[in-house]
Coordinates of C-alpha atoms in Angstrom, one line a residue:
X29 CA 0.0 0.0 0.0
X30 CA 1.8 3.3 -1.2
X31 CA 0.2 6.6 0.3
X32 CA 1.3 10.0 -1.0
X33 CA -0.4 13.2 -0.4
X34 CA 0.7 14.2 -4.2
X35 CA 1.2 10.9 -5.8
X36 CA 1.2 10.9 -9.5
X37 CA 0.3 7.2 -10.6
X38 CA 2.0 7.5 -13.8
X39 CA 5.4 7.8 -12.0
X40 CA 4.7 5.3 -9.5
X41 CA 4.1 2.4 -12.5
X42 CA 7.3 3.5 -13.5
X43 CA 8.6 1.3 -10.5
X44 CA 5.5 -0.8 -10.1
X45 CA 3.8 -1.3 -13.6
X46 CA 0.8 -3.0 -11.9
X47 CA -0.1 -0.3 -9.6
X48 CA -3.7 0.6 -9.2
X49 CA -5.0 3.8 -8.0
X50 CA -7.7 2.9 -5.6
X51 CA -8.8 6.3 -4.5
X52 CA -8.1 10.1 -4.5
X53 CA -8.9 11.7 -1.1
X54 CA -9.9 15.5 -1.0
X55 CA -9.6 16.5 2.7
X56 CA -11.7 19.5 3.7
X57 CA -10.0 22.5 5.2
X58 CA -12.8 25.1 6.4
X59 CA -10.5 26.7 8.6
X60 CA -7.4 27.1 6.1
X61 CA -7.5 30.3 4.1
X62 CA -5.3 30.6 1.1
X63 CA -4.4 33.7 -0.6
X64 CA -2.3 34.3 -3.8
X65 CA -0.4 36.9 -5.4
X66 CA 0.0 35.3 -9.0
X67 CA 1.2 38.5 -10.9
X68 CA 4.9 37.3 -11.2
X69 CA 6.8 33.9 -10.6
X70 CA 9.2 35.3 -8.0
X71 CA 11.7 33.1 -9.6
X72 CA 15.2 32.4 -8.9
X73 CA 16.4 35.0 -11.3
X74 CA 14.3 38.1 -9.8
X75 CA 15.6 36.8 -6.4
X76 CA 19.1 36.9 -7.3
X77 CA 18.6 41.0 -6.6
X78 CA 19.3 41.7 -3.2
X79 CA 17.0 44.6 -3.5
X80 CA 14.0 42.3 -4.2
X81 CA 15.2 40.0 -1.4
X82 CA 14.9 42.7 1.1
X83 CA 11.4 43.6 -0.2
X84 CA 10.2 40.1 0.0
X85 CA 11.7 40.0 3.6
X86 CA 10.2 43.6 4.5
X87 CA 6.7 42.6 3.0
X88 CA 6.7 39.2 4.6
X89 CA 7.5 40.3 8.1
X90 CA 5.2 43.4 8.0
X91 CA 2.4 40.9 6.7
X92 CA 2.9 38.4 9.7
X93 CA 3.3 41.3 12.3
X94 CA -0.3 42.8 11.2
X95 CA -1.7 39.5 11.7
X96 CA 0.2 38.1 14.5
X97 CA 1.3 35.0 15.9
X98 CA 3.9 32.6 14.8
X99 CA 4.5 32.4 11.3
X100 CA 6.8 30.3 8.8
X101 CA 8.2 31.8 5.6
X102 CA 9.6 29.2 3.1
X103 CA 11.8 30.8 0.1
X104 CA 14.5 29.1 -2.1
X105 CA 17.8 28.2 -0.2
X106 CA 19.9 31.3 -1.8
X107 CA 17.1 33.4 -0.4
X108 CA 17.2 32.1 3.0
X109 CA 21.0 32.3 3.2
X110 CA 20.4 36.0 2.4
X111 CA 17.9 37.2 4.6
X112 CA 19.8 35.2 7.6
X113 CA 22.9 36.9 6.8
X114 CA 21.5 40.2 6.2
X115 CA 18.6 40.8 8.4
X116 CA 17.5 40.0 12.0
X117 CA 14.9 37.4 12.1
X118 CA 12.4 37.7 15.2
X119 CA 11.7 34.5 17.2
X120 CA 7.9 34.7 16.0
X121 CA 9.2 33.8 12.2
X122 CA 10.6 30.2 11.2
X123 CA 12.3 30.3 7.7
X124 CA 12.7 27.4 5.6
X125 CA 13.5 26.6 2.1
X126 CA 12.1 24.5 -0.7
X127 CA 13.2 20.8 -0.7
X128 CA 13.6 21.0 2.6
X129 CA 10.2 20.8 4.5
X130 CA 8.3 17.6 3.3
X131 CA 7.4 15.2 6.6
X132 CA 8.2 18.0 8.9
X133 CA 5.6 18.6 11.7
X134 CA 6.9 21.6 13.7
X135 CA 4.6 24.2 12.0
X136 CA 1.3 22.3 12.7
X137 CA 0.6 25.1 14.9
X138 CA 1.6 28.4 13.1
X139 CA -0.7 31.2 12.6
X140 CA 0.1 31.5 9.0
X141 CA 2.6 30.5 6.2
X142 CA 3.9 32.6 3.3
X143 CA 5.6 30.6 0.5
X144 CA 7.6 32.5 -2.1
X145 CA 8.3 31.2 -5.5
X146 CA 9.1 27.7 -6.4
X147 CA 11.5 25.2 -7.5
X148 CA 11.8 24.6 -11.4
X149 CA 14.4 22.7 -12.8
X150 CA 15.6 23.2 -16.4
X151 CA 13.8 21.0 -19.3
X152 CA 17.1 19.2 -19.6
X153 CA 17.3 18.1 -16.3
X154 CA 13.8 17.0 -16.3
X155 CA 14.2 15.0 -19.7
X156 CA 16.7 12.7 -18.2
X157 CA 14.9 12.2 -15.3
X158 CA 11.9 11.1 -17.4
X159 CA 14.2 9.1 -19.7
X160 CA 15.7 7.2 -16.8
X161 CA 12.2 6.4 -15.4
X162 CA 10.8 5.2 -18.5
X163 CA 13.8 3.6 -20.1
X164 CA 12.9 5.8 -23.3
X165 CA 14.9 8.9 -24.2
X166 CA 12.5 12.1 -24.2
X167 CA 12.8 14.5 -27.1
X168 CA 14.6 17.6 -26.0
X169 CA 12.7 20.9 -26.3
X170 CA 14.8 23.9 -27.2
X171 CA 14.9 26.8 -24.7
X172 CA 12.5 27.0 -21.8
X173 CA 9.1 25.3 -21.3
X174 CA 6.3 26.5 -23.6
X175 CA 3.9 28.6 -21.5
X176 CA 0.2 27.5 -21.3
X177 CA -2.4 30.1 -20.4
X178 CA -4.6 29.0 -17.3
X179 CA -7.1 30.6 -14.8
X180 CA -6.7 30.8 -11.5
X181 CA -10.0 31.0 -10.2
X182 CA -10.8 31.7 -6.2
X183 CA -13.7 31.1 -4.2
X184 CA -14.7 34.7 -3.6
X185 CA -15.0 35.0 -7.3
X186 CA -11.8 37.0 -8.2
X187 CA -9.9 35.2 -11.0
X188 CA -6.6 35.9 -13.1
X189 CA -5.1 34.4 -16.2
X190 CA -1.3 33.4 -15.9
X191 CA 1.3 31.6 -18.1
X192 CA 2.1 28.3 -16.7
X193 CA 5.4 26.4 -17.8
X194 CA 4.4 22.7 -19.2
X195 CA 6.5 20.3 -20.6
X196 CA 4.9 18.9 -24.0
X197 CA 6.0 15.4 -23.4
X198 CA 3.6 13.8 -20.9
X199 CA 6.2 12.0 -18.9
X200 CA 8.6 14.9 -18.8
X201 CA 5.6 17.2 -17.6
X202 CA 4.5 14.6 -14.7
X203 CA 8.2 14.7 -13.7
X204 CA 8.3 18.3 -13.5
X205 CA 4.9 18.8 -11.8
X206 CA 6.2 16.7 -9.1
X207 CA 9.3 18.4 -8.7
X208 CA 7.5 21.8 -9.1
X209 CA 3.8 21.9 -8.1
X210 CA 3.5 18.9 -5.7
X211 CA 6.6 20.7 -3.6
X212 CA 4.7 23.8 -3.0
X213 CA 1.6 21.8 -2.0
X214 CA 3.7 20.0 0.3
X215 CA 4.6 23.5 1.8
X216 CA 0.9 24.3 2.5
X217 CA 0.7 21.0 4.1
X218 CA 3.1 21.8 6.6
X219 CA 0.5 24.2 8.5
X220 CA -1.8 20.8 8.7
X221 CA -5.0 22.5 7.5
X222 CA -6.9 19.6 7.8
X223 CA -6.3 19.5 11.4
X224 CA -7.4 23.1 12.1
X225 CA -10.6 24.3 13.9
X226 CA -12.4 27.7 14.6
X227 CA -10.0 27.8 17.5
X228 CA -6.6 27.8 15.6
X229 CA -7.3 28.7 11.8
X230 CA -4.7 29.5 9.6
X231 CA -3.7 31.4 6.7
X232 CA -1.7 30.5 3.7
X233 CA 0.0 33.3 1.8
X234 CA 1.2 32.1 -1.8
X235 CA 3.5 34.6 -3.7
X236 CA 3.7 33.0 -7.2
X237 CA 2.0 32.2 -10.5
X238 CA 1.7 28.5 -10.2
X239 CA -1.8 27.2 -10.6
X240 CA -2.2 25.2 -7.5
X241 CA -4.0 22.0 -6.9
X242 CA -6.0 23.3 -4.6
X243 CA -8.9 26.2 -4.6
X244 CA -7.6 29.4 -3.3
X245 CA -9.9 31.6 -1.4
X246 CA -8.8 34.9 -3.1
X247 CA -6.0 36.4 -5.6
X248 CA -4.6 39.7 -5.0
X249 CA -2.0 41.9 -6.8
X250 CA 1.5 42.1 -5.3
X251 CA 3.3 45.4 -4.7
X252 CA 6.6 46.3 -3.3
X253 CA 6.3 47.0 0.5
X254 CA 5.2 50.7 1.3
X255 CA 6.7 53.2 3.5
X256 CA 4.1 51.8 6.0
X257 CA 5.0 48.2 5.6
X258 CA 8.5 49.2 6.1
X259 CA 7.9 50.8 9.3
X260 CA 5.8 48.2 10.4
X261 CA 8.2 45.4 9.8
X262 CA 10.7 47.5 12.3
X263 CA 8.2 47.1 14.8
X264 CA 7.1 50.7 14.9
X265 CA 4.6 52.3 12.5
X266 CA 4.3 56.1 12.8
X267 CA 1.0 57.8 11.7
X268 CA 3.1 61.4 11.2
X269 CA 5.8 61.6 8.1
X270 CA 7.7 64.0 10.0
X271 CA 8.2 61.7 12.8
X272 CA 8.8 58.6 10.3
X273 CA 11.4 60.7 8.5
X274 CA 12.9 61.4 11.6
X275 CA 13.3 57.8 12.7
X276 CA 13.7 56.0 9.6
X277 CA 15.7 58.3 7.4
X278 CA 16.2 55.6 4.7
X279 CA 12.5 56.0 3.8
X280 CA 13.3 59.6 2.5
X281 CA 12.4 63.1 3.5
X282 CA 9.1 64.2 5.3
X283 CA 7.4 65.3 1.9
X284 CA 8.6 62.1 0.0
X285 CA 6.9 60.0 3.0
X286 CA 3.7 62.1 2.9
X287 CA 3.5 61.8 -0.6
X288 CA 3.9 57.9 -0.6
X289 CA 1.2 57.6 2.1
X290 CA -1.1 59.6 0.2
X291 CA -0.4 57.4 -2.7
X292 CA -0.9 54.0 -1.0
X293 CA -3.0 55.1 2.1
X294 CA -1.9 53.9 5.6
X295 CA -2.3 51.2 7.8
X296 CA -2.7 52.5 11.3
X297 CA -4.3 49.3 12.5
X298 CA -4.6 46.2 11.1
X299 CA -6.7 43.0 12.6
X300 CA -6.1 39.3 12.0
X301 CA -8.6 37.5 9.7
X302 CA -9.7 35.8 12.8
X303 CA -9.5 38.0 15.8
X304 CA -7.5 40.6 17.5
X305 CA -4.0 41.0 16.9
X306 CA -2.7 40.9 20.8
X307 CA 0.9 41.8 19.9
X308 CA -0.1 45.3 18.9
X309 CA -0.7 48.4 21.0
X310 CA -2.0 51.7 19.4
X311 CA -0.5 54.6 21.5
X312 CA -2.0 58.1 20.8
X313 CA 0.7 61.0 21.8
X314 CA 1.9 64.4 21.3
X315 CA 5.4 65.7 21.1
X316 CA 5.9 68.6 23.5
X317 CA 6.5 72.0 22.4
X318 CA 4.7 74.6 20.1
X319 CA 2.7 73.5 17.0
X320 CA 3.1 69.8 17.5
X321 CA -0.1 67.8 16.8
X322 CA -1.5 64.7 18.7
X323 CA -0.5 61.6 16.7
X324 CA -0.7 57.6 16.6
X325 CA 1.9 54.9 16.4
X326 CA 1.4 51.2 16.6
X327 CA 3.8 48.9 18.4
X328 CA 4.6 45.3 18.2
X329 CA 5.5 44.7 21.7
X330 CA 7.3 41.7 20.8
X331 CA 9.6 43.8 19.4
X332 CA 9.4 47.0 21.1
X333 CA 7.9 46.1 24.7
X334 CA 8.0 49.7 26.2
X335 CA 6.4 52.2 23.6
X336 CA 6.7 55.3 25.9
X337 CA 10.4 54.7 26.4
X338 CA 10.6 54.1 22.8
X339 CA 9.1 57.4 21.9
X340 CA 10.8 59.2 24.2
X341 CA 14.4 57.9 23.1
X342 CA 13.3 58.2 19.3
X343 CA 11.1 61.5 19.4
X344 CA 12.2 63.4 22.5
X345 CA 9.7 64.6 25.1
X346 CA 6.2 63.2 24.5
X347 CA 2.8 63.4 26.2
X348 CA 0.9 60.1 26.1
X349 CA -2.8 61.1 25.6
X350 CA -3.7 57.3 25.8
X351 CA -4.5 54.3 23.6
X352 CA -7.2 53.8 21.3
X353 CA -8.8 50.8 19.5
X354 CA -9.0 51.6 15.6
X355 CA -11.1 49.6 13.5
X356 CA -9.5 47.2 11.3
X357 CA -9.5 47.4 7.7
X358 CA -12.6 45.2 6.7
X359 CA -14.8 46.5 9.8
X360 CA -13.9 50.2 8.3
X361 CA -15.5 49.2 5.3
X362 CA -18.5 47.3 7.0
X363 CA -19.6 50.3 8.9
X364 CA -19.0 52.7 6.3
X365 CA -22.3 54.1 5.5
X366 CA -21.4 57.5 3.8
X367 CA -19.4 60.4 4.0
X368 CA -15.6 60.9 3.5
X369 CA -14.2 57.4 2.8
X370 CA -11.6 55.6 4.7
X371 CA -8.2 55.5 3.0
X372 CA -8.8 51.7 2.7
X373 CA -11.9 51.8 1.2
X374 CA -10.5 54.0 -1.5
X375 CA -7.6 51.9 -2.0
X376 CA -10.0 48.8 -2.4
X377 CA -12.3 50.3 -5.1
X378 CA -9.2 51.6 -6.9
X379 CA -7.5 48.1 -6.8
X380 CA -10.9 46.3 -7.9
X381 CA -11.5 48.4 -10.9
X382 CA -7.5 48.7 -12.2
X383 CA -7.5 44.7 -11.6
X384 CA -10.1 44.4 -13.6
X385 CA -9.1 46.5 -16.4
X386 CA -12.1 49.2 -16.0
X387 CA -11.7 52.7 -16.3
X388 CA -12.6 55.0 -13.8
X389 CA -15.6 55.9 -16.0
X390 CA -16.6 52.4 -16.1
X391 CA -16.4 52.0 -12.5
X392 CA -18.3 54.7 -11.6
X393 CA -21.3 53.7 -14.2
X394 CA -21.2 50.4 -12.2
X395 CA -21.2 52.1 -9.0
X396 CA -24.3 54.4 -10.0
X397 CA -22.2 57.7 -9.7
X398 CA -20.5 60.1 -11.9
X399 CA -17.1 59.8 -13.0
X400 CA -16.4 63.3 -11.1
X401 CA -18.2 62.0 -8.1
X402 CA -16.0 59.0 -7.7
X403 CA -13.1 60.8 -8.4
X404 CA -13.6 63.3 -6.1
X405 CA -14.7 60.3 -3.3
X406 CA -11.6 58.6 -4.1
X407 CA -9.2 61.8 -3.0
X408 CA -11.3 62.5 0.2
X409 CA -12.6 65.7 -1.3
X410 CA -16.3 65.2 -0.9
X411 CA -18.6 62.4 1.1
X412 CA -21.2 60.2 -0.2
X413 CA -24.7 59.6 0.4
X414 CA -26.0 56.5 2.1
X415 CA -27.5 55.2 -1.2
X416 CA -24.1 55.9 -3.1
X417 CA -22.2 54.2 -0.4
X418 CA -24.5 51.2 -0.6
X419 CA -23.5 50.9 -4.4
X420 CA -20.1 51.2 -3.5
X421 CA -20.5 48.0 -1.1
X422 CA -22.5 46.3 -3.5
X423 CA -19.7 47.0 -6.1
X424 CA -16.8 45.6 -4.0
X425 CA -19.3 42.6 -3.0
X426 CA -18.9 41.7 -6.8
X427 CA -16.0 43.0 -8.5
X428 CA -14.8 42.8 -12.1
X429 CA -13.1 39.6 -13.1
X430 CA -9.4 40.3 -12.5
X431 CA -7.5 40.8 -15.7
X432 CA -3.9 40.2 -15.8
X433 CA -2.7 42.9 -18.0
X434 CA 0.9 41.8 -18.4
X435 CA 2.8 38.8 -17.4
X436 CA 6.1 39.3 -15.3

């Protein structure tokens, strides 16, 4: 009896010609959520660049901090080496690499898992393996794998077309899929989604254009970490652009940070998908001196356990005005009933119509607004009526299908 989570019966028959596939079991995972960012492959070549590695690390660390708990990050071996050599890794993030995770059970209780890219041997190596297994030489293909256009469709209705590497020879393709596709499925399995309950759900984040042998919950567009992400990755997010420029000079000048925040919106406080984030503390404070306004800061107390001391050391004398619980992003959208749109809602609307390759005019018509009305609302110049707010939320409940304008 041979049992394997990612078995290909054709490959098994190369060793056991009389093997019979008795059953295919699909285990339910109601408390596992999969989010995929399929707009690039996140391949080995792209990740040879140290700047791209730094972006992946900052993005992943910020993502984990905003959702709380313990996380596993799986990357290629050379990326893991660069992260370990160049960055301080907090104890709430484990790092592993592809081809070094099968059979391991120490991550069965993580809050979330992020897998970046995939393994993909060149066609020549695949053809040699397939030839050795079948006893028949495989016809070599020139260059890289031919690309097949495939659709990744998510449970929430979002969808995106991607170019997937496929070998034209059936045996070689089976070998390629066993090394590449099945490895990603093995990584996802480390979080033991089948064993999760309402008390300990798990989120799986896949960065890559590989179509998975499992239905994802939603697909999103990936972008490099914002100034807010980079601050959060350091353990402290600051609302004030002036304070951010003082504490994080690598982010740029006050004006540069202010413009970046206006373009992307801010992340004053984020919630896990399943409950409050106990590691985050929001502090409202005011620097002493004329002209200083009250501002907010968000701290990961695992990294900065004493926010008041940190503020005094980095910003000088401050007055603590108290702590506030800010609504998480999804709750801001849920309770919006008209008026000025919160930044997170503006970003969500823009992302929805841009991902669907709609013009602002077309999006406005679907919502039930004129283009100037929508443009002003997205800039925060004017509020919307209750009826317009309902139309806006209806648009987000059934967004246009994601159309990938280009494949990277």
